[in-house]
Coordinates of C-alpha atoms and ligand atoms in Angstrom, one line a residue:
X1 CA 63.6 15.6 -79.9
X2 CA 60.1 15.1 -80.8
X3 CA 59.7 11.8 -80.1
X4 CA 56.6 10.6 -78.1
X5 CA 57.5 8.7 -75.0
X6 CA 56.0 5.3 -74.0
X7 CA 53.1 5.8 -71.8
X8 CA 54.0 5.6 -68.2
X9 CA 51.6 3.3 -67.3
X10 CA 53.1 0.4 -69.3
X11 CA 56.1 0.7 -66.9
X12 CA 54.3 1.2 -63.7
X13 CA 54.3 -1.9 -61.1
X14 CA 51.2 -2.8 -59.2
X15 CA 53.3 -2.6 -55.5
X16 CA 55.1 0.8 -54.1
X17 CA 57.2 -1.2 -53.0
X18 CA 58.6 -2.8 -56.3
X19 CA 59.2 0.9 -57.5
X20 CA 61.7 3.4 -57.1
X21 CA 59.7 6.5 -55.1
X22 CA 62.2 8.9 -54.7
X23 CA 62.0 12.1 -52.0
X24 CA 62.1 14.5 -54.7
X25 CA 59.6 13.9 -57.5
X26 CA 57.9 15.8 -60.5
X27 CA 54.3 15.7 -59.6
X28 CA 53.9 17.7 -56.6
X29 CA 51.4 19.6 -57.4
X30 CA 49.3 16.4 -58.0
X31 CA 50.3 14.1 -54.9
X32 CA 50.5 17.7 -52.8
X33 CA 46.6 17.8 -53.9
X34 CA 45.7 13.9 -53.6
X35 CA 47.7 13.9 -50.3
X36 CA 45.1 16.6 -48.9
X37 CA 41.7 14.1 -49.8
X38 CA 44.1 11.3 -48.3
X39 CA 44.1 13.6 -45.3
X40 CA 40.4 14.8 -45.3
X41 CA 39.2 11.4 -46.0
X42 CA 41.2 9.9 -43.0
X43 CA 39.8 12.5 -40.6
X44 CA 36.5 12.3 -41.7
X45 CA 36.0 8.9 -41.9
X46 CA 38.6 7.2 -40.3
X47 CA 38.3 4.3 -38.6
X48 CA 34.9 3.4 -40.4
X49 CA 36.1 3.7 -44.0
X50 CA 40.1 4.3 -44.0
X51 CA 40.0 2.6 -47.9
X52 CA 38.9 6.0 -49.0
X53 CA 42.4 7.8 -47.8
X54 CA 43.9 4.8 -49.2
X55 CA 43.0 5.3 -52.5
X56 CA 44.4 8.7 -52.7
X57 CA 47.7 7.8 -51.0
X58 CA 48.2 4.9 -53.7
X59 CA 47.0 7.2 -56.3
X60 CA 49.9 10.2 -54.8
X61 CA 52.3 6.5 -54.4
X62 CA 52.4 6.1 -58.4
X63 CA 52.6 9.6 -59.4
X64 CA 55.7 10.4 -57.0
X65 CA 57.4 7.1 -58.8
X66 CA 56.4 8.3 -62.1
X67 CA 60.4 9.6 -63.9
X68 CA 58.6 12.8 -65.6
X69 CA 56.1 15.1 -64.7
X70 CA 52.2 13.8 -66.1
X71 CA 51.0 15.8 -69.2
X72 CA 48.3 13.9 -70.0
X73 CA 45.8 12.0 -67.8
X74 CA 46.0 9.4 -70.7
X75 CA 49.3 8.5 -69.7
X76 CA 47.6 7.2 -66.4
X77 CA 44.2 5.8 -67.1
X78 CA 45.0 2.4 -67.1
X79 CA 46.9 2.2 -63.8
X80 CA 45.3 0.2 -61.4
X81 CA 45.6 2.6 -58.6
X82 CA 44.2 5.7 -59.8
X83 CA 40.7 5.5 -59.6
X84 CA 38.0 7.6 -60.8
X85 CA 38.1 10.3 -58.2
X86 CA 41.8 10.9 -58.3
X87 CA 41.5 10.7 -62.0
X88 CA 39.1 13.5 -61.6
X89 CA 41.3 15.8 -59.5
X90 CA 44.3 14.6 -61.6
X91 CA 42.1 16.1 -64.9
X92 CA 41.3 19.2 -63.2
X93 CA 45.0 20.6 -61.9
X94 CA 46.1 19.8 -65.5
X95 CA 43.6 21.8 -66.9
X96 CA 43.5 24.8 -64.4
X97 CA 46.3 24.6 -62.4
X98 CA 44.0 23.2 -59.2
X99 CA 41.5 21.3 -57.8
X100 CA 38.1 22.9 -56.7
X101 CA 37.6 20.3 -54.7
X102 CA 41.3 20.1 -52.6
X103 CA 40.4 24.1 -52.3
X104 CA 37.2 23.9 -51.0
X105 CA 38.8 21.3 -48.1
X106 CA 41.9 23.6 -47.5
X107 CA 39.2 26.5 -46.7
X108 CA 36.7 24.5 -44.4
X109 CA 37.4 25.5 -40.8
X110 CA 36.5 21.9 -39.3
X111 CA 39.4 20.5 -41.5
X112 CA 41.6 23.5 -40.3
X113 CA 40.5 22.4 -36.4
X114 CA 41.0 18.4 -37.2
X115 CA 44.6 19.2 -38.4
X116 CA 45.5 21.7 -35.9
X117 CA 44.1 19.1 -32.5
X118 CA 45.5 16.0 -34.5
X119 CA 49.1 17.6 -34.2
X120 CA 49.1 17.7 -30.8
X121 CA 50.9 14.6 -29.2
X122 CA 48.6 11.7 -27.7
X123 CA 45.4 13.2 -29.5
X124 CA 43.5 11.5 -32.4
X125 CA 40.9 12.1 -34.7
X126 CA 38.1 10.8 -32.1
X127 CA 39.5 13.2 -29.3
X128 CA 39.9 16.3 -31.7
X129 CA 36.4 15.8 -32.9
X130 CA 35.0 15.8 -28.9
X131 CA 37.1 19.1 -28.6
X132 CA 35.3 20.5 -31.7
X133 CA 32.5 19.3 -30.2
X134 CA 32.6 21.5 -27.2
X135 CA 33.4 24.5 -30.0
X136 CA 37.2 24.6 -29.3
X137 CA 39.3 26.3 -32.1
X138 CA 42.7 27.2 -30.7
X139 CA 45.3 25.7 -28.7
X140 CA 45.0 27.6 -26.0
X141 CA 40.8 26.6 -25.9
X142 CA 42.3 23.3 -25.8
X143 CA 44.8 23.9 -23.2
X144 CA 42.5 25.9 -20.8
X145 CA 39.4 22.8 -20.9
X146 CA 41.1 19.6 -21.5
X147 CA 41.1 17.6 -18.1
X148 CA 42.8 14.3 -19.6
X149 CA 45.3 13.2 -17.6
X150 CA 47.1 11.3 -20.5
X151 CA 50.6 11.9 -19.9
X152 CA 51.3 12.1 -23.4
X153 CA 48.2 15.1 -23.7
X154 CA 49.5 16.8 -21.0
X155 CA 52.6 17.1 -21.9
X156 CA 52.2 17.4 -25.8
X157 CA 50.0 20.2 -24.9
X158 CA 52.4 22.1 -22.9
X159 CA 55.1 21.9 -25.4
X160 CA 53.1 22.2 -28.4
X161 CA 55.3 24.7 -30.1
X162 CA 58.4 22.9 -29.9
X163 CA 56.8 20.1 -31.0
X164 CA 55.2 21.1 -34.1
X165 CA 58.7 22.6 -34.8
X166 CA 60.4 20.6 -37.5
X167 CA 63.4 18.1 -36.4
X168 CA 66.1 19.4 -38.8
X169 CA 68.4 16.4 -39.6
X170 CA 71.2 18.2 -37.1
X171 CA 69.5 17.5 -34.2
X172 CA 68.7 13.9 -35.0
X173 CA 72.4 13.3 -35.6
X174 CA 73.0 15.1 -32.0
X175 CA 70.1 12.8 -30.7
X176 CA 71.7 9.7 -32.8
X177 CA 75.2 10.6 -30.4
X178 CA 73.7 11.3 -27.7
X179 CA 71.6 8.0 -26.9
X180 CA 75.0 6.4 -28.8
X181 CA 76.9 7.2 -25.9
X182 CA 74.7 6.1 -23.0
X183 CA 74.3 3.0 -25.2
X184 CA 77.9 2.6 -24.9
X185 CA 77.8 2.4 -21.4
X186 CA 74.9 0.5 -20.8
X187 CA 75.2 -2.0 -23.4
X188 CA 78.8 -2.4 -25.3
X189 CA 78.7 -3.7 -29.2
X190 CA 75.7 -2.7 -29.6
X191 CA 74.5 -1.5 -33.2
X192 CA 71.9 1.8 -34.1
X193 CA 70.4 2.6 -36.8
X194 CA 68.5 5.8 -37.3
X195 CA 65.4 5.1 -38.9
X196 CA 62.4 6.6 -40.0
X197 CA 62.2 9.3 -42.6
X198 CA 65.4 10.5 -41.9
X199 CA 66.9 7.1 -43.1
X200 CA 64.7 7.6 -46.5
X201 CA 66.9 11.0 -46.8
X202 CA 64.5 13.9 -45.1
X203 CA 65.5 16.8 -44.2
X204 CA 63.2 17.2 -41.4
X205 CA 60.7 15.0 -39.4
X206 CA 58.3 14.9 -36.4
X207 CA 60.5 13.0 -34.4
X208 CA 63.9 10.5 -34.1
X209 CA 63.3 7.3 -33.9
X210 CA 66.2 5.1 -33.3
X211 CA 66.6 1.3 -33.7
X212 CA 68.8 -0.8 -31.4
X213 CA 70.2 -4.0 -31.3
X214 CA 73.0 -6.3 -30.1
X215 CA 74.8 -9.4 -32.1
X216 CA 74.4 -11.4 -28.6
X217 CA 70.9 -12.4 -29.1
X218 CA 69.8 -12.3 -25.2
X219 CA 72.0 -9.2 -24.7
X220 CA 69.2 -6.6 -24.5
X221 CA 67.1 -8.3 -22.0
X222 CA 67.2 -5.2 -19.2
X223 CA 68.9 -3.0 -21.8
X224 CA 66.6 -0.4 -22.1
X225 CA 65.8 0.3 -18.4
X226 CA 69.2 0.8 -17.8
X227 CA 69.3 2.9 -20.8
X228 CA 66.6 5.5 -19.6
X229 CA 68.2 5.3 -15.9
X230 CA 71.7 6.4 -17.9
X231 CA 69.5 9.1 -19.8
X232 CA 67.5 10.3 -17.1
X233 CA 71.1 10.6 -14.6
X234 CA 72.1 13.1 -17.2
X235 CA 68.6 15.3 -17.0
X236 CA 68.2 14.5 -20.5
X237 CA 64.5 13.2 -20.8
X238 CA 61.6 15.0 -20.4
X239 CA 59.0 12.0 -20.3
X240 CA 58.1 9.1 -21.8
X241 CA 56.9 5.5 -21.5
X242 CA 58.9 2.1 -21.2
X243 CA 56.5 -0.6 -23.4
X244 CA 57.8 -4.4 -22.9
X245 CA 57.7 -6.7 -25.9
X246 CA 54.7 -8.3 -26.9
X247 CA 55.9 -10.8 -29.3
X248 CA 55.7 -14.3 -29.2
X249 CA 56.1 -16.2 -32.0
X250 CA 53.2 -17.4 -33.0
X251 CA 52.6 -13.8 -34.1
X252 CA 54.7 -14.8 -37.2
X253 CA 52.1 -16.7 -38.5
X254 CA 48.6 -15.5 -37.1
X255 CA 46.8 -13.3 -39.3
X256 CA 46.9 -9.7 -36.9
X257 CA 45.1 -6.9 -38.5
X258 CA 46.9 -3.8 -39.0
X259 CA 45.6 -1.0 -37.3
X260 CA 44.7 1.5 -40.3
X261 CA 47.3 4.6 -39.3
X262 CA 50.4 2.2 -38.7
X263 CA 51.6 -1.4 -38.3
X264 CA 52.0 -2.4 -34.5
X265 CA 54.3 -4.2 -33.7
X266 CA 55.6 -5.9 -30.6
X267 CA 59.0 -5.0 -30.0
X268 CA 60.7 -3.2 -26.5
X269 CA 60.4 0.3 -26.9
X270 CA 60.0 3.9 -25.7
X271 CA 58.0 6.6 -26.4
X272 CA 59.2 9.8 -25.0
X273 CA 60.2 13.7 -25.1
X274 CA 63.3 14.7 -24.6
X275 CA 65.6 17.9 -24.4
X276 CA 67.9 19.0 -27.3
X277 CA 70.2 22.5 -27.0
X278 CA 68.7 25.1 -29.3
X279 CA 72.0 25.7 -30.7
X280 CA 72.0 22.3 -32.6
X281 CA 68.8 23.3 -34.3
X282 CA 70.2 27.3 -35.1
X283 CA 73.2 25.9 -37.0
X284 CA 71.1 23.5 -39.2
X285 CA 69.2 26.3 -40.2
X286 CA 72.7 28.1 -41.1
X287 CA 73.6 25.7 -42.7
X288 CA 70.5 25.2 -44.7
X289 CA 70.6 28.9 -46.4
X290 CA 74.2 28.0 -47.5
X291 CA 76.0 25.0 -49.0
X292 CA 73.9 21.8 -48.1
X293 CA 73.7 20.1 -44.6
X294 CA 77.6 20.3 -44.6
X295 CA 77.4 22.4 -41.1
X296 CA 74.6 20.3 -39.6
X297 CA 77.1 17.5 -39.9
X298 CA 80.6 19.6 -38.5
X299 CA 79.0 20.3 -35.4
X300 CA 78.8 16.3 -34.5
X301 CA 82.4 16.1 -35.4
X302 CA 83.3 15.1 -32.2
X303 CA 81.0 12.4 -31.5
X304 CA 81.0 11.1 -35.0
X305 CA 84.6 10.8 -34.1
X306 CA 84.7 9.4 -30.7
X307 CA 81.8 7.1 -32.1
X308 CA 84.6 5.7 -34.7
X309 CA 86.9 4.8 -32.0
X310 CA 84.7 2.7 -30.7
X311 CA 83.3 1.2 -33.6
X312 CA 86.5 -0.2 -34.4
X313 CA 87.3 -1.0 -30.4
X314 CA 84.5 -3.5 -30.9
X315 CA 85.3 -4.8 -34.4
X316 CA 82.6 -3.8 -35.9
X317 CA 83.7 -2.0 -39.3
X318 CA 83.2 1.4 -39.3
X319 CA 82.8 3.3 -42.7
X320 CA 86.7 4.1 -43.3
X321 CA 86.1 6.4 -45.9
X322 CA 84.4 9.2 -44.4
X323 CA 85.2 10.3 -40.5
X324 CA 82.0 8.9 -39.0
X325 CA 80.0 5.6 -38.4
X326 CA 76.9 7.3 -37.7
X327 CA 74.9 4.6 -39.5
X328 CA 77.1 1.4 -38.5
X329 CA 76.8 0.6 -41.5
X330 CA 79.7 -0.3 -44.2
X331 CA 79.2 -2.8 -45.2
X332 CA 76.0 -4.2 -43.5
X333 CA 76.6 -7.8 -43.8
X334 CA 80.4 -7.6 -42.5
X335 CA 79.5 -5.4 -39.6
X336 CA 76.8 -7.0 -38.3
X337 CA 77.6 -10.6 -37.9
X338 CA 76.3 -12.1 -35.4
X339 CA 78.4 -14.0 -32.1
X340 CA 77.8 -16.7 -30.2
X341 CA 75.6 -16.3 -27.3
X342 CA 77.1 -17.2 -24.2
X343 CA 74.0 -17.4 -22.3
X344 CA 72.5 -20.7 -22.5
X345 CA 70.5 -20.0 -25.4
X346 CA 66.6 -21.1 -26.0
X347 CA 63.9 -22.3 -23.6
X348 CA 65.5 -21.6 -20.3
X349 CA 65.8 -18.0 -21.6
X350 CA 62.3 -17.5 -22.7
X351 CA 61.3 -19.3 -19.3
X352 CA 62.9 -17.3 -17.3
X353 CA 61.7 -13.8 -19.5
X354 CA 58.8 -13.2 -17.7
X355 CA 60.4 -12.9 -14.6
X356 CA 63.1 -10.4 -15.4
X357 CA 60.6 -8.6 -17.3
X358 CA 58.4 -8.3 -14.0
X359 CA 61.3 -7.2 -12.1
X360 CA 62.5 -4.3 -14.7
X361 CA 58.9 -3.2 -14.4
X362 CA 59.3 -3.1 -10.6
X363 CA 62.7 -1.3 -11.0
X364 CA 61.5 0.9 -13.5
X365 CA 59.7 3.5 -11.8
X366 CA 62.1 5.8 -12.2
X367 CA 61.2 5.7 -16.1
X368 CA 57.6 6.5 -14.8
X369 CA 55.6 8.0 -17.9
X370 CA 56.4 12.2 -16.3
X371 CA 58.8 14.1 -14.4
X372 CA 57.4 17.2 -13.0
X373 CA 54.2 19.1 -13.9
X374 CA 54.7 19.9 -17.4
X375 CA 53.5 23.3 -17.3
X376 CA 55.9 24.1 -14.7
X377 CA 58.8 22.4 -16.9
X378 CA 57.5 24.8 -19.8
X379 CA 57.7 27.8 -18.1
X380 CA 61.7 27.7 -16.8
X381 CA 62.5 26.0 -19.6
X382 CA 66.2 27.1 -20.4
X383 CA 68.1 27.0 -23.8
X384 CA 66.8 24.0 -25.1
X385 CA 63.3 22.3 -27.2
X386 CA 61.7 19.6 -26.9
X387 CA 61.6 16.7 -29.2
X388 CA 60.1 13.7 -29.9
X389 CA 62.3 10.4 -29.6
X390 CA 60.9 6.7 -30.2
X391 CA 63.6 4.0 -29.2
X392 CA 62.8 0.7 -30.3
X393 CA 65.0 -2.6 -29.4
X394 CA 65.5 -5.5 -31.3
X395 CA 67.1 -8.7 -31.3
X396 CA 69.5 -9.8 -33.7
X397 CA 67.5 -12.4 -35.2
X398 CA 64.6 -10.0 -36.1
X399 CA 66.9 -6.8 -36.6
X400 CA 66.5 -6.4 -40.1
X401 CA 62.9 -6.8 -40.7
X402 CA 62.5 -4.6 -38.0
X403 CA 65.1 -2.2 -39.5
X404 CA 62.5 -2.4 -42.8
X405 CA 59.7 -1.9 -40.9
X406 CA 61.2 1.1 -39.1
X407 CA 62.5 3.0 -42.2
X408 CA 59.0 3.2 -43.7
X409 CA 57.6 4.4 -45.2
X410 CA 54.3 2.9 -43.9
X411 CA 53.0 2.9 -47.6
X412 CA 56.0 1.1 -48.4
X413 CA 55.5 -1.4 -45.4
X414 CA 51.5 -1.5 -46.1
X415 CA 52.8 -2.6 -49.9
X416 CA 55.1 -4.9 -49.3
X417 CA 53.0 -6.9 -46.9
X418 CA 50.4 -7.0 -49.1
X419 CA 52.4 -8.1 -51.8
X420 CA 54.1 -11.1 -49.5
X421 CA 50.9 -12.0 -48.5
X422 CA 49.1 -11.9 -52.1
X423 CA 51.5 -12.6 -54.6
X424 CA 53.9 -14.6 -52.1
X425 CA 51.9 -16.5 -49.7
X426 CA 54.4 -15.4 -47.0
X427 CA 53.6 -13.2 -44.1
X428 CA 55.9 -10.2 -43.5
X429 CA 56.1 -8.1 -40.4
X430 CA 58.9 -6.0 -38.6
X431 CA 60.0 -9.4 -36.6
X432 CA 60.4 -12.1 -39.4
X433 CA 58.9 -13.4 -42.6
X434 CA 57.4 -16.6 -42.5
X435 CA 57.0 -19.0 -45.9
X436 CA 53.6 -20.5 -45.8
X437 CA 54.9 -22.9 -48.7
X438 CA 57.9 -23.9 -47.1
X439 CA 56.0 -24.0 -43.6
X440 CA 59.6 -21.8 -42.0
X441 CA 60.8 -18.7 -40.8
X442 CA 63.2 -17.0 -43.8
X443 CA 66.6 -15.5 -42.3
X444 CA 67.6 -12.2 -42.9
X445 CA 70.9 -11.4 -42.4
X446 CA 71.3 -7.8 -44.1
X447 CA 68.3 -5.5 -45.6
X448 CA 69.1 -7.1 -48.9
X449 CA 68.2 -10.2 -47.4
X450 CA 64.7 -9.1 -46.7
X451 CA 64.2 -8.5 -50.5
X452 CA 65.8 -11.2 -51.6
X453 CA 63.6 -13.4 -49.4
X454 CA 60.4 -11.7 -50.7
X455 CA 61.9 -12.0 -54.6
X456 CA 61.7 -8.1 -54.7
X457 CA 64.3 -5.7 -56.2
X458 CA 66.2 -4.2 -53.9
X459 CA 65.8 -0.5 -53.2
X460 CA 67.6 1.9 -51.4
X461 CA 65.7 3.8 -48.5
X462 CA 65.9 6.9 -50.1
X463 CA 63.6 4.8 -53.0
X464 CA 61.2 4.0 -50.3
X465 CA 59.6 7.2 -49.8
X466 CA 55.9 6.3 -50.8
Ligands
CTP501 N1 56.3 2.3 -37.4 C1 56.0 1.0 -37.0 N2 55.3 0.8 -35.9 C2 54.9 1.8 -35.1 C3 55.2 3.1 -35.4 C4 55.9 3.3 -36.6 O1 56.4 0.1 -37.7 N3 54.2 1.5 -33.9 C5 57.1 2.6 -38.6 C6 56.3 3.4 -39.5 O2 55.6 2.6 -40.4 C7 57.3 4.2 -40.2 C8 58.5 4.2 -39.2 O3 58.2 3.2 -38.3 O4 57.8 3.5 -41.4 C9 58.7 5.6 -38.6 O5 57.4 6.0 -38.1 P1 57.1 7.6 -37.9 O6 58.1 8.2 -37.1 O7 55.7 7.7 -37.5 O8 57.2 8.1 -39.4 P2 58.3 8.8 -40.3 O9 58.3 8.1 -41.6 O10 59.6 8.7 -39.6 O11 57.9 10.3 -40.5 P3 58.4 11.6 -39.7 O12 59.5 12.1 -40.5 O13 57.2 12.5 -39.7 O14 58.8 11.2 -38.3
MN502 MN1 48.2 13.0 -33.2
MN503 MN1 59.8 9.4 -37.6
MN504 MN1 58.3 7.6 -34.8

């Protein structure tokens, strides 16, 4: 077949998120190189110039959507979002196989130091450059000299190792059962959804974040306190912090600028570390040099299947086919209908919403940010490794913007509100979507909703990895 096929670019959309980006792509060793300046340029410049990253991050967006591998830099000129420099990288690893450039920065030890400091949990690019400053180079420089007494520092810096050690998708399904069942307890009929890139199909990740909600609108008002009470009974958390909402709902409307490494948003949520038995993590990796992820998912057999008892206990319709509901989620629009609230519902609720919130903060000082010196912990730690969990709760009425916002990517949510705001007049956050021409809130009632309401194709969150 020696046809000549169309040039990509005639086919490429303007938005990541009205194209397919799949996990597994064919220009790796392009976005792999383009990803590094996004990286360099983020460090170096951060906070005063973060277009610069984002101009190689859209440039790497396109080229992991593209359905071949790029032969030609022809086949990309006229795409909007590779500009000259990425062009210019893109020219060179075609030619010679890589980038001069992307070398030099792999090479230059204050990049080295930015990426090693920036790994560690609670520190930033303006805290890694004051521990440059003071000629730091290793972990243990850092370690021995930093005085902060940022509970996430201390402890990120004490379990450094286990946190920069990959979260195989094992564990996350072990985490995924393990907050299921204190759930259970502490808040019947409730619905989770594991989110993040393990949702978009990763193997692996920094952490587990986990998105909760409950079809009673006004049922997870003290939810999560008891939650981390039911955790912490079972010595299961390491530390972490309990952060209230923030939203109101004029935020729906007002123009908030997005922080450039993330969207913020406003919901109930906690940020912690907690303890996971080694042996979860050893079988993934058994698993992993034979057939699939088919081991990873035996060894939560039991929960999966005590988790479908339940599913079905609370009518919520489990996925019949295969022996698990770890996602909730059959059919999403069957499964997650809402029910009456038999609170009074409205003002009297949001009235009385600062008050309860006060009292959980009173109550909560059990789910204080640490328990124990973390140095101590470290050193008689047993048969177990510490990862990184993010809980978030929602309610109903916001849960599927929020369950988009969640599942990421952040390209894909930078995209997509951009596009609702520029080509949609709407404004689209991980709490609602509001309809500047209509002057209203749009409903979601399932994730196709979401694109439906924003007149986008709908695409799978494995299709959302930009
Ligand atoms: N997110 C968000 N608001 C935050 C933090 C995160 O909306 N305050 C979103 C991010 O945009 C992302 C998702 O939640 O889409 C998960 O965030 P994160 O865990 O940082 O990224 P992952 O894509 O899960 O990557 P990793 O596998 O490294 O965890
Ligand atoms: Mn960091
Ligand atoms: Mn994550
Ligand atoms: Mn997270």
């Amino acid at each position: 077949n020696n046809q000549v096929a169309p040039p990509v670019s005639a086919r490429i959309p303007d938005y990541a998120c009205q194209r397919h980006t799949p996990l597994q792509h064919h220009n790796t060793k392009f976005t792999d190189a383009l990803e590094i300046l996004e990286k360099y340029a983020d460090l170096r410049y951060d906070d005063q110039d973060y277009s610069r990253a984002l101009a190689f991050r859209r440039a790497s967006c396109v080229l992991k959507s593209l359905s071949r591998p790029l032969s030609r830099l022809s086949e990309i000129q006229n795409v909007t979002h590779i500009g000259s420099h990425s062009q210019k990288v893109i020219q060179e690893i075609l030619e010679d196989g890589t980038s001069e450039e992307v070398e030099k920065i792999c090479a230059d030890p204050w990049f080295q130091k930015m990426k090693l400091f920036t790994a560690i949990f609670g520190i930033g690019p303006a805290r890694a450059k004051e521990f440059i400053a003071k000629g730091w180079s290793s972990i243990q420089e850092v370690r021995d000299g930093c005085t902060s007494s940022d509970w996430r520092i201390q402890w990120g810096l004490a379990f450094h190792e286990d946190l920069t050690t990959p979260v195989t998708r094992a564990e996350a399904d072990y985490i995924l059962g393990v907050v299921r069942r204190h759930v259970d307890r502490v808040l019947p009929g409730a619905v989770m959804e594991l989110t993040g890139g393990f949702r978009r199909g990763k193997q692996t990740g920094h952490d587990v974040d986990i998105l909760i909600m409950h079809p009673l609108e006004n049922k997870i008002i003290g939810a999560l306190p008891r939650l981390l009470q039911s955790l912490q009974s079972h010595d299961i958390v390491l530390c972490g912090r309990h952060e209230r909402s923030t939203y109101h709902e004029e935020l729906l409307t007002q123009n908030t600028k997005l922080s450039p490494r993330g969207q913020l948003d406003h919901f109930e949520k906690w940020i912690g570390i907690i303890k996971v038995p080694n042996k979860i993590r050893i079988k993934n990796d058994q698993s992993d040099k034979t057939s699939s992820h088919q081991l990873g998912n035996n060894k939560c057999n039991t929960d999966m299947k005590e988790n479908k008892d339940k599913c079905e206990n609370r009518n919520f319709q489990s996925d019949k086919n295969t022996d698990s509901c770890k996602r909730d989620v059959g059919n999403e629009s069957v499964l997650y209908q809402r029910q009456e609230d038999t609170l009074d519902s409205g003002s009297a609720i949001s009235d009385s919403l600062e008050d309860v919130w006060e009292s959980l903060d009173k109550a909560s000082s059990s789910s204080s940010p640490s328990h124990g010196n973390p140095r101590e912990v470290k050193a008689s730690q047993g048969d177990w490794i510490a990862r990184r969990v993010d809980l978030i709760i929602s309610p109903f009425s916001q849960f599927f913007y929020a369950l988009v916002g969640w599942t990421g990517s952040k390209q894909f949510n930078r995209d997509a509100r951009t596009y609702a705001e520029r080509e949609m007049n709407m404004k689209l956050s991980s709490h609602g979507l509001y309809d500047f021409n209509q002057g209203k809130q749009l409903v979601a009632s399932s994730e196709r909703e979401v694109f439906d309401n924003l007149k986008l194709p709908y695409f799978e969150p494995q299709d959302r990895n930009c």
